[in-house]
PDB file of C-alpha atoms in Angstrom:
ATOM      1  CA  MET A   1      -6.265 -30.412  14.697  1.00 70.00           C
ATOM      2  CA  PRO A   2      -6.143 -33.175  12.037  1.00 76.00           C
ATOM      3  CA  PHE A   3      -3.902 -31.087   9.750  1.00 80.00           C
ATOM      4  CA  ILE A   4      -1.279 -30.482  12.477  1.00 82.00           C
ATOM      5  CA  SER A   5      -1.534 -34.128  13.577  1.00 85.00           C
ATOM      6  CA  GLY A   6      -0.930 -35.242   9.993  1.00 86.00           C
ATOM      7  CA  LEU A   7       2.130 -33.009   9.668  1.00 86.00           C
ATOM      8  CA  SER A   8       3.437 -34.264  13.027  1.00 89.00           C
ATOM      9  CA  PHE A   9       3.023 -37.863  11.849  1.00 89.00           C
ATOM     10  CA  LEU A  10       5.001 -37.119   8.667  1.00 87.00           C
ATOM     11  CA  GLY A  11       7.658 -35.296  10.693  1.00 86.00           C
ATOM     12  CA  THR A  12       8.019 -38.177  13.146  1.00 88.00           C
ATOM     13  CA  HIS A  13       8.352 -40.698  10.303  1.00 87.00           C
ATOM     14  CA  ALA A  14      10.213 -38.456   7.847  1.00 85.00           C
ATOM     15  CA  ARG A  15      13.157 -40.847   7.484  1.00 86.00           C
ATOM     16  CA  LEU A  16      10.848 -43.547   6.095  1.00 89.00           C
ATOM     17  CA  CYS A  17       8.428 -41.262   4.233  1.00 90.00           C
ATOM     18  CA  LEU A  18      11.149 -39.732   2.042  1.00 90.00           C
ATOM     19  CA  PRO A  19      12.365 -43.023   0.462  1.00 90.00           C
ATOM     20  CA  LEU A  20       8.755 -44.183   0.036  1.00 92.00           C
ATOM     21  CA  GLY A  21       8.069 -40.910  -1.781  1.00 91.00           C
ATOM     22  CA  ILE A  22      10.591 -41.895  -4.456  1.00 91.00           C
ATOM     23  CA  LEU A  23       8.684 -45.112  -5.169  1.00 90.00           C
ATOM     24  CA  VAL A  24       5.400 -43.206  -5.418  1.00 90.00           C
ATOM     25  CA  ALA A  25       6.950 -40.549  -7.704  1.00 89.00           C
ATOM     26  CA  LEU A  26       8.216 -43.270 -10.069  1.00 88.00           C
ATOM     27  CA  LEU A  27       4.674 -44.649 -10.402  1.00 87.00           C
ATOM     28  CA  LEU A  28       3.082 -41.304 -11.286  1.00 85.00           C
ATOM     29  CA  PRO A  29       2.113 -40.730 -14.937  1.00 83.00           C
ATOM     30  CA  ASP A  30       4.014 -38.242 -17.115  1.00 79.00           C
ATOM     31  CA  MET A  31       2.658 -34.748 -16.386  1.00 77.00           C
ATOM     32  CA  GLY A  32       4.386 -32.858 -19.203  1.00 71.00           C
ATOM     33  CA  SER A  33       7.238 -30.362 -19.127  1.00 71.00           C
ATOM     34  CA  GLN A  34       5.144 -27.585 -17.546  1.00 75.00           C
ATOM     35  CA  ILE A  35       5.390 -29.271 -14.135  1.00 78.00           C
ATOM     36  CA  ARG A  36       9.069 -28.225 -13.934  1.00 76.00           C
ATOM     37  CA  HIS A  37       8.032 -24.569 -13.595  1.00 80.00           C
ATOM     38  CA  PHE A  38       6.876 -25.323 -10.033  1.00 83.00           C
ATOM     39  CA  VAL A  39      10.389 -26.299  -8.879  1.00 82.00           C
ATOM     40  CA  PRO A  40      11.538 -22.782  -7.769  1.00 86.00           C
ATOM     41  CA  TYR A  41       8.382 -22.333  -5.669  1.00 88.00           C
ATOM     42  CA  ILE A  42       8.872 -25.720  -3.983  1.00 87.00           C
ATOM     43  CA  ILE A  43      12.506 -24.808  -3.201  1.00 87.00           C
ATOM     44  CA  VAL A  44      11.312 -21.544  -1.614  1.00 89.00           C
ATOM     45  CA  MET A  45       8.951 -23.657   0.524  1.00 89.00           C
ATOM     46  CA  ILE A  46      11.859 -25.942   1.550  1.00 87.00           C
ATOM     47  CA  TYR A  47      13.959 -22.927   2.580  1.00 87.00           C
ATOM     48  CA  ALA A  48      11.057 -21.340   4.477  1.00 90.00           C
ATOM     49  CA  SER A  49      10.030 -24.496   6.370  1.00 87.00           C
ATOM     50  CA  ALA A  50      13.582 -24.839   7.769  1.00 86.00           C
ATOM     51  CA  MET A  51      14.374 -21.144   8.305  1.00 87.00           C
ATOM     52  CA  ILE A  52      11.157 -20.480  10.216  1.00 89.00           C
ATOM     53  CA  ARG A  53      12.583 -22.518  13.124  1.00 85.00           C
ATOM     54  CA  LEU A  54      15.817 -20.497  13.345  1.00 85.00           C
ATOM     55  CA  ASP A  55      16.546 -17.159  14.996  1.00 83.00           C
ATOM     56  CA  LEU A  56      17.273 -15.408  11.696  1.00 83.00           C
ATOM     57  CA  TRP A  57      18.223 -12.039  13.198  1.00 83.00           C
ATOM     58  CA  GLU A  58      20.704 -13.656  15.587  1.00 81.00           C
ATOM     59  CA  ALA A  59      22.030 -15.753  12.703  1.00 80.00           C
ATOM     60  CA  LEU A  60      22.497 -12.641  10.572  1.00 81.00           C
ATOM     61  CA  ARG A  61      24.391 -10.835  13.344  1.00 83.00           C
ATOM     62  CA  GLY A  62      26.665 -13.833  13.812  1.00 80.00           C
ATOM     63  CA  ALA A  63      27.204 -14.352  10.085  1.00 80.00           C
ATOM     64  CA  LEU A  64      28.361 -10.737   9.624  1.00 83.00           C
ATOM     65  CA  LYS A  65      31.233 -11.053  12.110  1.00 87.00           C
ATOM     66  CA  PRO A  66      34.551 -10.787  10.168  1.00 88.00           C
ATOM     67  CA  ARG A  67      35.911 -14.042  11.583  1.00 88.00           C
ATOM     68  CA  ARG A  68      32.722 -15.927  10.696  1.00 87.00           C
ATOM     69  CA  ILE A  69      32.726 -14.477   7.163  1.00 89.00           C
ATOM     70  CA  VAL A  70      36.310 -15.649   6.592  1.00 90.00           C
ATOM     71  CA  GLN A  71      35.479 -19.089   8.038  1.00 88.00           C
ATOM     72  CA  ASN A  72      32.383 -19.511   5.871  1.00 88.00           C
ATOM     73  CA  ILE A  73      34.158 -18.367   2.713  1.00 90.00           C
ATOM     74  CA  GLY A  74      36.903 -20.918   3.448  1.00 90.00           C
ATOM     75  CA  PHE A  75      34.393 -23.735   4.016  1.00 89.00           C
ATOM     76  CA  SER A  76      32.447 -22.706   0.903  1.00 91.00           C
ATOM     77  CA  LEU A  77      35.500 -22.637  -1.355  1.00 92.00           C
ATOM     78  CA  GLY A  78      36.475 -26.045   0.009  1.00 91.00           C
ATOM     79  CA  ILE A  79      33.069 -27.409  -1.002  1.00 92.00           C
ATOM     80  CA  LEU A  80      32.863 -25.622  -4.364  1.00 93.00           C
ATOM     81  CA  VAL A  81      36.506 -25.655  -5.516  1.00 94.00           C
ATOM     82  CA  LEU A  82      38.594 -28.205  -3.602  1.00 93.00           C
ATOM     83  CA  VAL A  83      36.037 -31.050  -3.795  1.00 92.00           C
ATOM     84  CA  PRO A  84      35.530 -30.694  -7.605  1.00 93.00           C
ATOM     85  CA  CYS A  85      39.322 -30.671  -8.111  1.00 94.00           C
ATOM     86  CA  LEU A  86      39.682 -33.861  -6.057  1.00 93.00           C
ATOM     87  CA  PHE A  87      36.805 -35.542  -7.896  1.00 94.00           C
ATOM     88  CA  PHE A  88      38.315 -34.588 -11.261  1.00 94.00           C
ATOM     89  CA  ILE A  89      41.732 -35.994 -10.321  1.00 94.00           C
ATOM     90  CA  ILE A  90      40.178 -39.260  -9.052  1.00 93.00           C
ATOM     91  CA  ALA A  91      37.914 -39.576 -12.119  1.00 93.00           C
ATOM     92  CA  GLN A  92      40.839 -39.009 -14.485  1.00 91.00           C
ATOM     93  CA  GLY A  93      42.918 -41.583 -12.614  1.00 91.00           C
ATOM     94  CA  LEU A  94      40.098 -44.152 -12.877  1.00 91.00           C
ATOM     95  CA  GLY A  95      39.471 -43.365 -16.549  1.00 90.00           C
ATOM     96  CA  LEU A  96      35.819 -42.428 -16.027  1.00 90.00           C
ATOM     97  CA  PRO A  97      33.946 -42.135 -19.385  1.00 90.00           C
ATOM     98  CA  ASP A  98      33.229 -38.567 -20.571  1.00 86.00           C
ATOM     99  CA  GLU A  99      29.445 -38.843 -20.146  1.00 85.00           C
ATOM    100  CA  PHE A 100      29.896 -39.796 -16.477  1.00 92.00           C
ATOM    101  CA  LEU A 101      32.699 -37.274 -15.940  1.00 93.00           C
ATOM    102  CA  SER A 102      30.364 -34.503 -17.089  1.00 91.00           C
ATOM    103  CA  VAL A 103      27.598 -35.298 -14.570  1.00 93.00           C
ATOM    104  CA  LEU A 104      30.193 -35.841 -11.821  1.00 94.00           C
ATOM    105  CA  ILE A 105      31.718 -32.393 -12.361  1.00 94.00           C
ATOM    106  CA  TRP A 106      28.343 -30.616 -12.501  1.00 93.00           C
ATOM    107  CA  TYR A 107      27.416 -32.418  -9.273  1.00 93.00           C
ATOM    108  CA  ALA A 108      30.666 -31.388  -7.576  1.00 94.00           C
ATOM    109  CA  VAL A 109      30.446 -27.692  -8.524  1.00 93.00           C
ATOM    110  CA  ALA A 110      26.789 -27.382  -7.443  1.00 92.00           C
ATOM    111  CA  PRO A 111      25.923 -25.705  -4.105  1.00 91.00           C
ATOM    112  CA  PRO A 112      24.272 -27.725  -1.308  1.00 91.00           C
ATOM    113  CA  ILE A 113      20.553 -28.258  -1.716  1.00 88.00           C
ATOM    114  CA  ALA A 114      18.160 -26.230   0.460  1.00 84.00           C
ATOM    115  CA  SER A 115      16.849 -29.272   2.342  1.00 85.00           C
ATOM    116  CA  THR A 116      20.247 -29.791   4.020  1.00 88.00           C
ATOM    117  CA  ILE A 117      19.308 -27.021   6.484  1.00 86.00           C
ATOM    118  CA  TRP A 118      16.306 -29.076   7.584  1.00 85.00           C
ATOM    119  CA  MET A 119      18.400 -32.270   7.756  1.00 87.00           C
ATOM    120  CA  CYS A 120      20.824 -30.522  10.114  1.00 86.00           C
ATOM    121  CA  LEU A 121      17.845 -29.401  12.205  1.00 84.00           C
ATOM    122  CA  LEU A 122      16.625 -32.995  12.304  1.00 82.00           C
ATOM    123  CA  PHE A 123      19.956 -34.240  13.686  1.00 81.00           C
ATOM    124  CA  ARG A 124      20.829 -31.117  15.752  1.00 79.00           C
ATOM    125  CA  PHE A 125      23.934 -30.536  13.584  1.00 83.00           C
ATOM    126  CA  ARG A 126      24.325 -26.742  14.068  1.00 81.00           C
ATOM    127  CA  PRO A 127      21.546 -25.678  11.648  1.00 84.00           C
ATOM    128  CA  ILE A 128      22.647 -22.020  11.790  1.00 87.00           C
ATOM    129  CA  LEU A 129      26.037 -22.976  10.336  1.00 88.00           C
ATOM    130  CA  ALA A 130      24.272 -25.099   7.709  1.00 89.00           C
ATOM    131  CA  MET A 131      22.113 -22.129   6.694  1.00 88.00           C
ATOM    132  CA  GLU A 132      25.124 -19.796   6.501  1.00 89.00           C
ATOM    133  CA  LEU A 133      27.037 -22.225   4.294  1.00 90.00           C
ATOM    134  CA  VAL A 134      24.048 -23.024   2.068  1.00 89.00           C
ATOM    135  CA  VAL A 135      23.493 -19.293   1.482  1.00 88.00           C
ATOM    136  CA  MET A 136      27.207 -18.543   0.970  1.00 89.00           C
ATOM    137  CA  THR A 137      27.797 -21.439  -1.438  1.00 91.00           C
ATOM    138  CA  SER A 138      24.599 -20.643  -3.348  1.00 89.00           C
ATOM    139  CA  LEU A 139      25.817 -17.080  -3.946  1.00 87.00           C
ATOM    140  CA  LEU A 140      29.341 -18.191  -4.946  1.00 90.00           C
ATOM    141  CA  ALA A 141      28.443 -21.245  -7.066  1.00 89.00           C
ATOM    142  CA  PRO A 142      27.072 -19.296 -10.085  1.00 90.00           C
ATOM    143  CA  PHE A 143      30.611 -17.944 -10.554  1.00 90.00           C
ATOM    144  CA  THR A 144      32.822 -20.860  -9.440  1.00 91.00           C
ATOM    145  CA  GLY A 145      30.703 -23.546 -11.145  1.00 89.00           C
ATOM    146  CA  PRO A 146      30.809 -22.313 -14.762  1.00 89.00           C
ATOM    147  CA  PHE A 147      34.542 -21.496 -14.398  1.00 90.00           C
ATOM    148  CA  LEU A 148      35.425 -25.016 -13.190  1.00 91.00           C
ATOM    149  CA  GLY A 149      33.040 -26.593 -15.696  1.00 89.00           C
ATOM    150  CA  ASN A 150      34.910 -24.900 -18.536  1.00 88.00           C
ATOM    151  CA  LEU A 151      38.248 -25.834 -16.962  1.00 89.00           C
ATOM    152  CA  PHE A 152      37.527 -29.561 -16.577  1.00 91.00           C
ATOM    153  CA  LEU A 153      35.129 -30.300 -19.450  1.00 87.00           C
ATOM    154  CA  THR A 154      35.229 -29.791 -23.221  1.00 81.00           C
ATOM    155  CA  ASP A 155      32.505 -28.249 -25.401  1.00 76.00           C
ATOM    156  CA  VAL A 156      30.693 -26.664 -22.444  1.00 74.00           C
ATOM    157  CA  VAL A 157      27.861 -24.292 -23.335  1.00 75.00           C
ATOM    158  CA  PRO A 158      28.536 -20.861 -21.734  1.00 78.00           C
ATOM    159  CA  LEU A 159      26.319 -20.209 -18.710  1.00 78.00           C
ATOM    160  CA  ASN A 160      24.985 -16.851 -17.589  1.00 82.00           C
ATOM    161  CA  SER A 161      26.493 -16.542 -14.096  1.00 82.00           C
ATOM    162  CA  PHE A 162      24.491 -13.443 -13.229  1.00 86.00           C
ATOM    163  CA  ASP A 163      21.224 -15.154 -14.189  1.00 85.00           C
ATOM    164  CA  LEU A 164      22.077 -18.158 -11.975  1.00 83.00           C
ATOM    165  CA  PHE A 165      23.043 -15.802  -9.134  1.00 88.00           C
ATOM    166  CA  VAL A 166      19.770 -13.872  -9.346  1.00 87.00           C
ATOM    167  CA  ARG A 167      17.723 -17.079  -9.554  1.00 83.00           C
ATOM    168  CA  LEU A 168      19.316 -18.566  -6.428  1.00 85.00           C
ATOM    169  CA  ALA A 169      19.314 -15.264  -4.527  1.00 87.00           C
ATOM    170  CA  LEU A 170      15.577 -14.776  -5.181  1.00 88.00           C
ATOM    171  CA  MET A 171      14.780 -18.275  -3.888  1.00 87.00           C
ATOM    172  CA  ILE A 172      16.822 -17.658  -0.713  1.00 87.00           C
ATOM    173  CA  ILE A 173      15.239 -14.224  -0.168  1.00 89.00           C
ATOM    174  CA  GLY A 174      11.777 -15.669  -0.832  1.00 91.00           C
ATOM    175  CA  GLY A 175      12.322 -18.487   1.687  1.00 89.00           C
ATOM    176  CA  ALA A 176      13.729 -16.118   4.338  1.00 90.00           C
ATOM    177  CA  GLY A 177      10.887 -13.650   3.767  1.00 92.00           C
ATOM    178  CA  LEU A 178       8.226 -16.339   4.208  1.00 93.00           C
ATOM    179  CA  ALA A 179      10.020 -17.617   7.321  1.00 91.00           C
ATOM    180  CA  ILE A 180      10.066 -14.125   8.897  1.00 91.00           C
ATOM    181  CA  LEU A 181       6.365 -13.623   8.112  1.00 93.00           C
ATOM    182  CA  GLY A 182       5.617 -17.036   9.626  1.00 91.00           C
ATOM    183  CA  GLN A 183       7.561 -16.194  12.790  1.00 90.00           C
ATOM    184  CA  LEU A 184       5.707 -12.894  13.165  1.00 91.00           C
ATOM    185  CA  ALA A 185       2.330 -14.566  12.614  1.00 90.00           C
ATOM    186  CA  LEU A 186       2.841 -17.657  14.804  1.00 88.00           C
ATOM    187  CA  GLY A 187       5.414 -16.572  17.375  1.00 87.00           C
ATOM    188  CA  ARG A 188       8.624 -18.402  18.232  1.00 82.00           C
ATOM    189  CA  GLN A 189       7.113 -20.282  21.186  1.00 85.00           C
ATOM    190  CA  ARG A 190       4.330 -21.859  19.136  1.00 87.00           C
ATOM    191  CA  ILE A 191       6.820 -22.858  16.432  1.00 86.00           C
ATOM    192  CA  THR A 192       9.086 -24.467  19.063  1.00 85.00           C
ATOM    193  CA  ARG A 193       6.138 -26.387  20.564  1.00 86.00           C
ATOM    194  CA  ASN A 194       5.261 -27.801  17.129  1.00 86.00           C
ATOM    195  CA  GLU A 195       8.723 -28.816  15.897  1.00 85.00           C
ATOM    196  CA  THR A 196       7.567 -32.192  14.581  1.00 88.00           C
ATOM    197  CA  ALA A 197       4.784 -30.487  12.594  1.00 89.00           C
ATOM    198  CA  PHE A 198       7.408 -28.279  10.929  1.00 87.00           C
ATOM    199  CA  ASP A 199       9.497 -31.401  10.265  1.00 88.00           C
ATOM    200  CA  GLY A 200       6.360 -32.681   8.543  1.00 90.00           C
ATOM    201  CA  LEU A 201       6.053 -29.464   6.528  1.00 90.00           C
ATOM    202  CA  SER A 202       9.642 -29.875   5.317  1.00 89.00           C
ATOM    203  CA  THR A 203       8.863 -33.497   4.463  1.00 90.00           C
ATOM    204  CA  VAL A 204       5.831 -32.428   2.404  1.00 91.00           C
ATOM    205  CA  ALA A 205       7.949 -29.880   0.511  1.00 90.00           C
ATOM    206  CA  MET A 206      10.594 -32.505  -0.271  1.00 89.00           C
ATOM    207  CA  LEU A 207       7.963 -35.000  -1.406  1.00 91.00           C
ATOM    208  CA  LEU A 208       6.424 -32.379  -3.699  1.00 90.00           C
ATOM    209  CA  PHE A 209       9.885 -31.734  -5.149  1.00 89.00           C
ATOM    210  CA  LEU A 210      10.015 -35.350  -6.338  1.00 89.00           C
ATOM    211  CA  ILE A 211       7.015 -34.909  -8.662  1.00 88.00           C
ATOM    212  CA  PRO A 212       8.704 -32.619 -11.236  1.00 87.00           C
ATOM    213  CA  VAL A 213      12.161 -34.210 -10.799  1.00 85.00           C
ATOM    214  CA  PHE A 214      10.904 -37.753 -11.478  1.00 88.00           C
ATOM    215  CA  ASN A 215       8.475 -36.686 -14.187  1.00 86.00           C
ATOM    216  CA  GLY A 216       9.131 -39.028 -17.133  1.00 83.00           C
ATOM    217  CA  THR A 217      11.961 -40.843 -15.316  1.00 87.00           C
ATOM    218  CA  SER A 218      10.258 -44.258 -15.357  1.00 87.00           C
ATOM    219  CA  THR A 219      10.243 -44.087 -19.182  1.00 87.00           C
ATOM    220  CA  GLN A 220      13.965 -43.245 -19.225  1.00 88.00           C
ATOM    221  CA  ILE A 221      14.749 -46.114 -16.843  1.00 90.00           C
ATOM    222  CA  ALA A 222      12.747 -48.546 -18.967  1.00 89.00           C
ATOM    223  CA  ALA A 223      14.581 -47.376 -22.114  1.00 90.00           C
ATOM    224  CA  ASP A 224      18.067 -47.897 -20.631  1.00 91.00           C
ATOM    225  CA  PRO A 225      17.990 -49.693 -17.246  1.00 93.00           C
ATOM    226  CA  TYR A 226      21.753 -50.415 -17.330  1.00 94.00           C
ATOM    227  CA  LEU A 227      22.569 -46.716 -17.642  1.00 94.00           C
ATOM    228  CA  ALA A 228      20.108 -45.938 -14.823  1.00 94.00           C
ATOM    229  CA  ILE A 229      21.831 -48.472 -12.525  1.00 95.00           C
ATOM    230  CA  GLN A 230      25.277 -47.051 -13.380  1.00 95.00           C
ATOM    231  CA  LEU A 231      24.152 -43.491 -12.639  1.00 95.00           C
ATOM    232  CA  LEU A 232      22.462 -44.612  -9.422  1.00 95.00           C
ATOM    233  CA  CYS A 233      25.705 -46.282  -8.287  1.00 95.00           C
ATOM    234  CA  LEU A 234      27.667 -43.122  -9.143  1.00 95.00           C
ATOM    235  CA  ALA A 235      25.173 -40.947  -7.230  1.00 95.00           C
ATOM    236  CA  VAL A 236      25.267 -43.190  -4.147  1.00 94.00           C
ATOM    237  CA  LEU A 237      29.078 -43.364  -4.245  1.00 94.00           C
ATOM    238  CA  VAL A 238      29.689 -39.604  -4.436  1.00 94.00           C
ATOM    239  CA  ASN A 239      26.953 -38.673  -1.959  1.00 93.00           C
ATOM    240  CA  PHE A 240      27.482 -41.260   0.763  1.00 92.00           C
ATOM    241  CA  GLY A 241      31.230 -41.360   0.109  1.00 91.00           C
ATOM    242  CA  SER A 242      31.512 -37.608   0.747  1.00 88.00           C
ATOM    243  CA  GLN A 243      29.421 -37.883   3.906  1.00 87.00           C
ATOM    244  CA  LEU A 244      31.360 -40.858   5.259  1.00 85.00           C
ATOM    245  CA  PHE A 245      34.680 -39.115   4.660  1.00 84.00           C
ATOM    246  CA  MET A 246      33.605 -35.983   6.542  1.00 82.00           C
ATOM    247  CA  ILE A 247      31.946 -37.915   9.400  1.00 78.00           C
ATOM    248  CA  GLY A 248      35.026 -40.133   9.676  1.00 77.00           C
ATOM    249  CA  THR A 249      37.172 -37.004   9.918  1.00 76.00           C
ATOM    250  CA  ALA A 250      34.877 -35.698  12.687  1.00 70.00           C
ATOM    251  CA  PHE A 251      35.793 -38.692  14.858  1.00 71.00           C
ATOM    252  CA  LEU A 252      39.421 -37.493  14.904  1.00 71.00           C
ATOM    253  CA  PHE A 253      38.404 -34.450  16.947  1.00 67.00           C
ATOM    254  CA  GLN A 254      37.495 -34.501  20.630  1.00 64.00           C
ATOM    255  CA  GLN A 255      35.880 -31.039  20.729  1.00 66.00           C
ATOM    256  CA  PRO A 256      32.076 -31.342  20.221  1.00 67.00           C
ATOM    257  CA  HIS A 257      31.992 -27.963  18.416  1.00 68.00           C
ATOM    258  CA  ARG A 258      34.431 -29.130  15.736  1.00 71.00           C
ATOM    259  CA  ARG A 259      32.674 -32.465  15.406  1.00 73.00           C
ATOM    260  CA  ASP A 260      29.353 -30.719  14.874  1.00 75.00           C
ATOM    261  CA  SER A 261      30.913 -28.442  12.237  1.00 79.00           C
ATOM    262  CA  LEU A 262      32.265 -31.449  10.337  1.00 80.00           C
ATOM    263  CA  ASN A 263      28.889 -33.209  10.622  1.00 82.00           C
ATOM    264  CA  VAL A 264      27.314 -30.143   8.986  1.00 87.00           C
ATOM    265  CA  MET A 265      30.016 -30.267   6.293  1.00 87.00           C
ATOM    266  CA  ALA A 266      29.194 -33.951   5.725  1.00 86.00           C
ATOM    267  CA  VAL A 267      25.508 -33.264   5.088  1.00 90.00           C
ATOM    268  CA  ILE A 268      26.025 -30.271   2.798  1.00 90.00           C
ATOM    269  CA  THR A 269      29.076 -31.656   0.957  1.00 90.00           C
ATOM    270  CA  GLY A 270      27.241 -34.829   0.000  1.00 90.00           C
ATOM    271  CA  ASN A 271      23.850 -33.353  -0.901  1.00 92.00           C
ATOM    272  CA  ARG A 272      24.066 -30.920  -3.810  1.00 92.00           C
ATOM    273  CA  ASN A 273      21.614 -28.907  -5.893  1.00 88.00           C
ATOM    274  CA  VAL A 274      22.308 -30.852  -9.093  1.00 88.00           C
ATOM    275  CA  GLY A 275      19.070 -29.554 -10.613  1.00 82.00           C
ATOM    276  CA  LEU A 276      20.564 -26.047 -10.796  1.00 81.00           C
ATOM    277  CA  TYR A 277      22.873 -26.949 -13.681  1.00 84.00           C
ATOM    278  CA  TYR A 278      20.438 -29.462 -15.150  1.00 80.00           C
ATOM    279  CA  ALA A 279      17.983 -26.579 -15.590  1.00 77.00           C
ATOM    280  CA  ALA A 280      20.649 -24.148 -16.841  1.00 79.00           C
ATOM    281  CA  LEU A 281      22.375 -26.436 -19.383  1.00 81.00           C
ATOM    282  CA  PRO A 282      20.903 -27.627 -22.698  1.00 81.00           C
ATOM    283  CA  TYR A 283      18.873 -30.823 -22.284  1.00 80.00           C
ATOM    284  CA  ASP A 284      21.057 -33.896 -21.830  1.00 84.00           C
ATOM    285  CA  PRO A 285      19.309 -37.258 -21.238  1.00 86.00           C
ATOM    286  CA  VAL A 286      22.232 -38.540 -19.128  1.00 90.00           C
ATOM    287  CA  MET A 287      22.183 -35.442 -16.914  1.00 88.00           C
ATOM    288  CA  SER A 288      18.391 -35.696 -16.683  1.00 87.00           C
ATOM    289  CA  LEU A 289      18.553 -39.312 -15.539  1.00 91.00           C
ATOM    290  CA  PHE A 290      21.430 -38.608 -13.123  1.00 93.00           C
ATOM    291  CA  THR A 291      19.449 -35.749 -11.542  1.00 90.00           C
ATOM    292  CA  ALA A 292      16.594 -38.173 -10.865  1.00 90.00           C
ATOM    293  CA  MET A 293      18.849 -41.025  -9.664  1.00 93.00           C
ATOM    294  CA  TYR A 294      20.667 -38.602  -7.391  1.00 93.00           C
ATOM    295  CA  GLN A 295      17.483 -38.071  -5.379  1.00 92.00           C
ATOM    296  CA  VAL A 296      17.791 -41.651  -4.078  1.00 92.00           C
ATOM    297  CA  PRO A 297      20.860 -41.076  -1.827  1.00 93.00           C
ATOM    298  CA  LEU A 298      19.638 -37.553  -1.058  1.00 91.00           C
ATOM    299  CA  TYR A 299      16.294 -38.844   0.252  1.00 91.00           C
ATOM    300  CA  LEU A 300      17.999 -41.736   2.038  1.00 90.00           C
ATOM    301  CA  THR A 301      20.361 -39.358   3.873  1.00 89.00           C
ATOM    302  CA  PRO A 302      18.180 -38.972   7.025  1.00 85.00           C
ATOM    303  CA  LEU A 303      17.911 -42.789   7.261  1.00 84.00           C
ATOM    304  CA  PHE A 304      21.632 -43.181   6.526  1.00 83.00           C
ATOM    305  CA  LEU A 305      22.687 -40.584   9.116  1.00 78.00           C
ATOM    306  CA  GLY A 306      20.310 -42.086  11.675  1.00 75.00           C
ATOM    307  CA  TRP A 307      21.948 -45.489  11.187  1.00 73.00           C
ATOM    308  CA  LEU A 308      25.445 -43.957  11.484  1.00 70.00           C
ATOM    309  CA  SER A 309      24.379 -42.115  14.639  1.00 63.00           C
ATOM    310  CA  ARG A 310      23.157 -45.322  16.270  1.00 62.00           C
ATOM    311  CA  ARG A 311      26.349 -47.168  15.281  1.00 59.00           C
ATOM    312  CA  SER A 312      28.592 -44.423  16.651  1.00 54.00           C
ATOM    313  CA  THR A 313      26.629 -44.377  19.932  1.00 50.00           C
ATOM    314  CA  LYS A 314      27.087 -48.151  20.334  1.00 54.00           C
ATOM    315  CA  ASP A 315      30.806 -47.905  19.550  1.00 52.00           C
ATOM    316  CA  ARG A 316      31.243 -45.362  22.324  1.00 50.00           C
TER     317      ARG A 316
END
């Protein structure tokens, strides 16, 4: 079928299609503010296209084991509390300007973005663990994020934690529900046989996500290209820096299981749902531009991890 073949092509070449999508999104005309209303539905699609390939019932049984719950809470608090504290200390030591400190903190307190589950599937980095941590951090972040934001920043507008919690929970439930319906309709065997097509479906969802996020960004870049370059450098530094640190730590361990866990931590620690707080906070042009610039390292992550994988294989 041409449709399945097209999805398989996108899935096979996802690492190149994602960066190219950024260039295309920058060239699109301004579509108005209404386009942003589609973001939650696209995120549900991103969750569903990754979750449909996982054994969700087995994952749920494993995630409810007391030891696993304690482990995941520990990992999640490390991502949502320890990392922001470290970033704040480093930023203060370097004398980072307030406008950059603000976007850095909101990045650091954000939960991992939904597409990290698919990225872990792409690289066989324990996708079940990735899903557990994405769900856990997404349910904790509405409470830890506003608290740390108020602790580290001045003049922060109060955020409705319960509203953020409900919004994220509904997107997760919507994605899981669609995935379960898809599994019942298609069957696990057919889904397994068409893995590259589902990679393509995830790629399509991520490319669609770029349309509302980059809407009007080319105008902002043209108005202040120096600020755009600074924010791009900051986004690349925090994203790839976080991933490199975690992957470097993974090399200290001989056990494959621990290495895989740290590889998952690398992907989800670096790639955050910055748009969550961008949407919740009053409009800030710097935060708006950072959210767009942040998509560059996010969409380069599959290419970046592929390069690291090849290098590590050669070194061995």
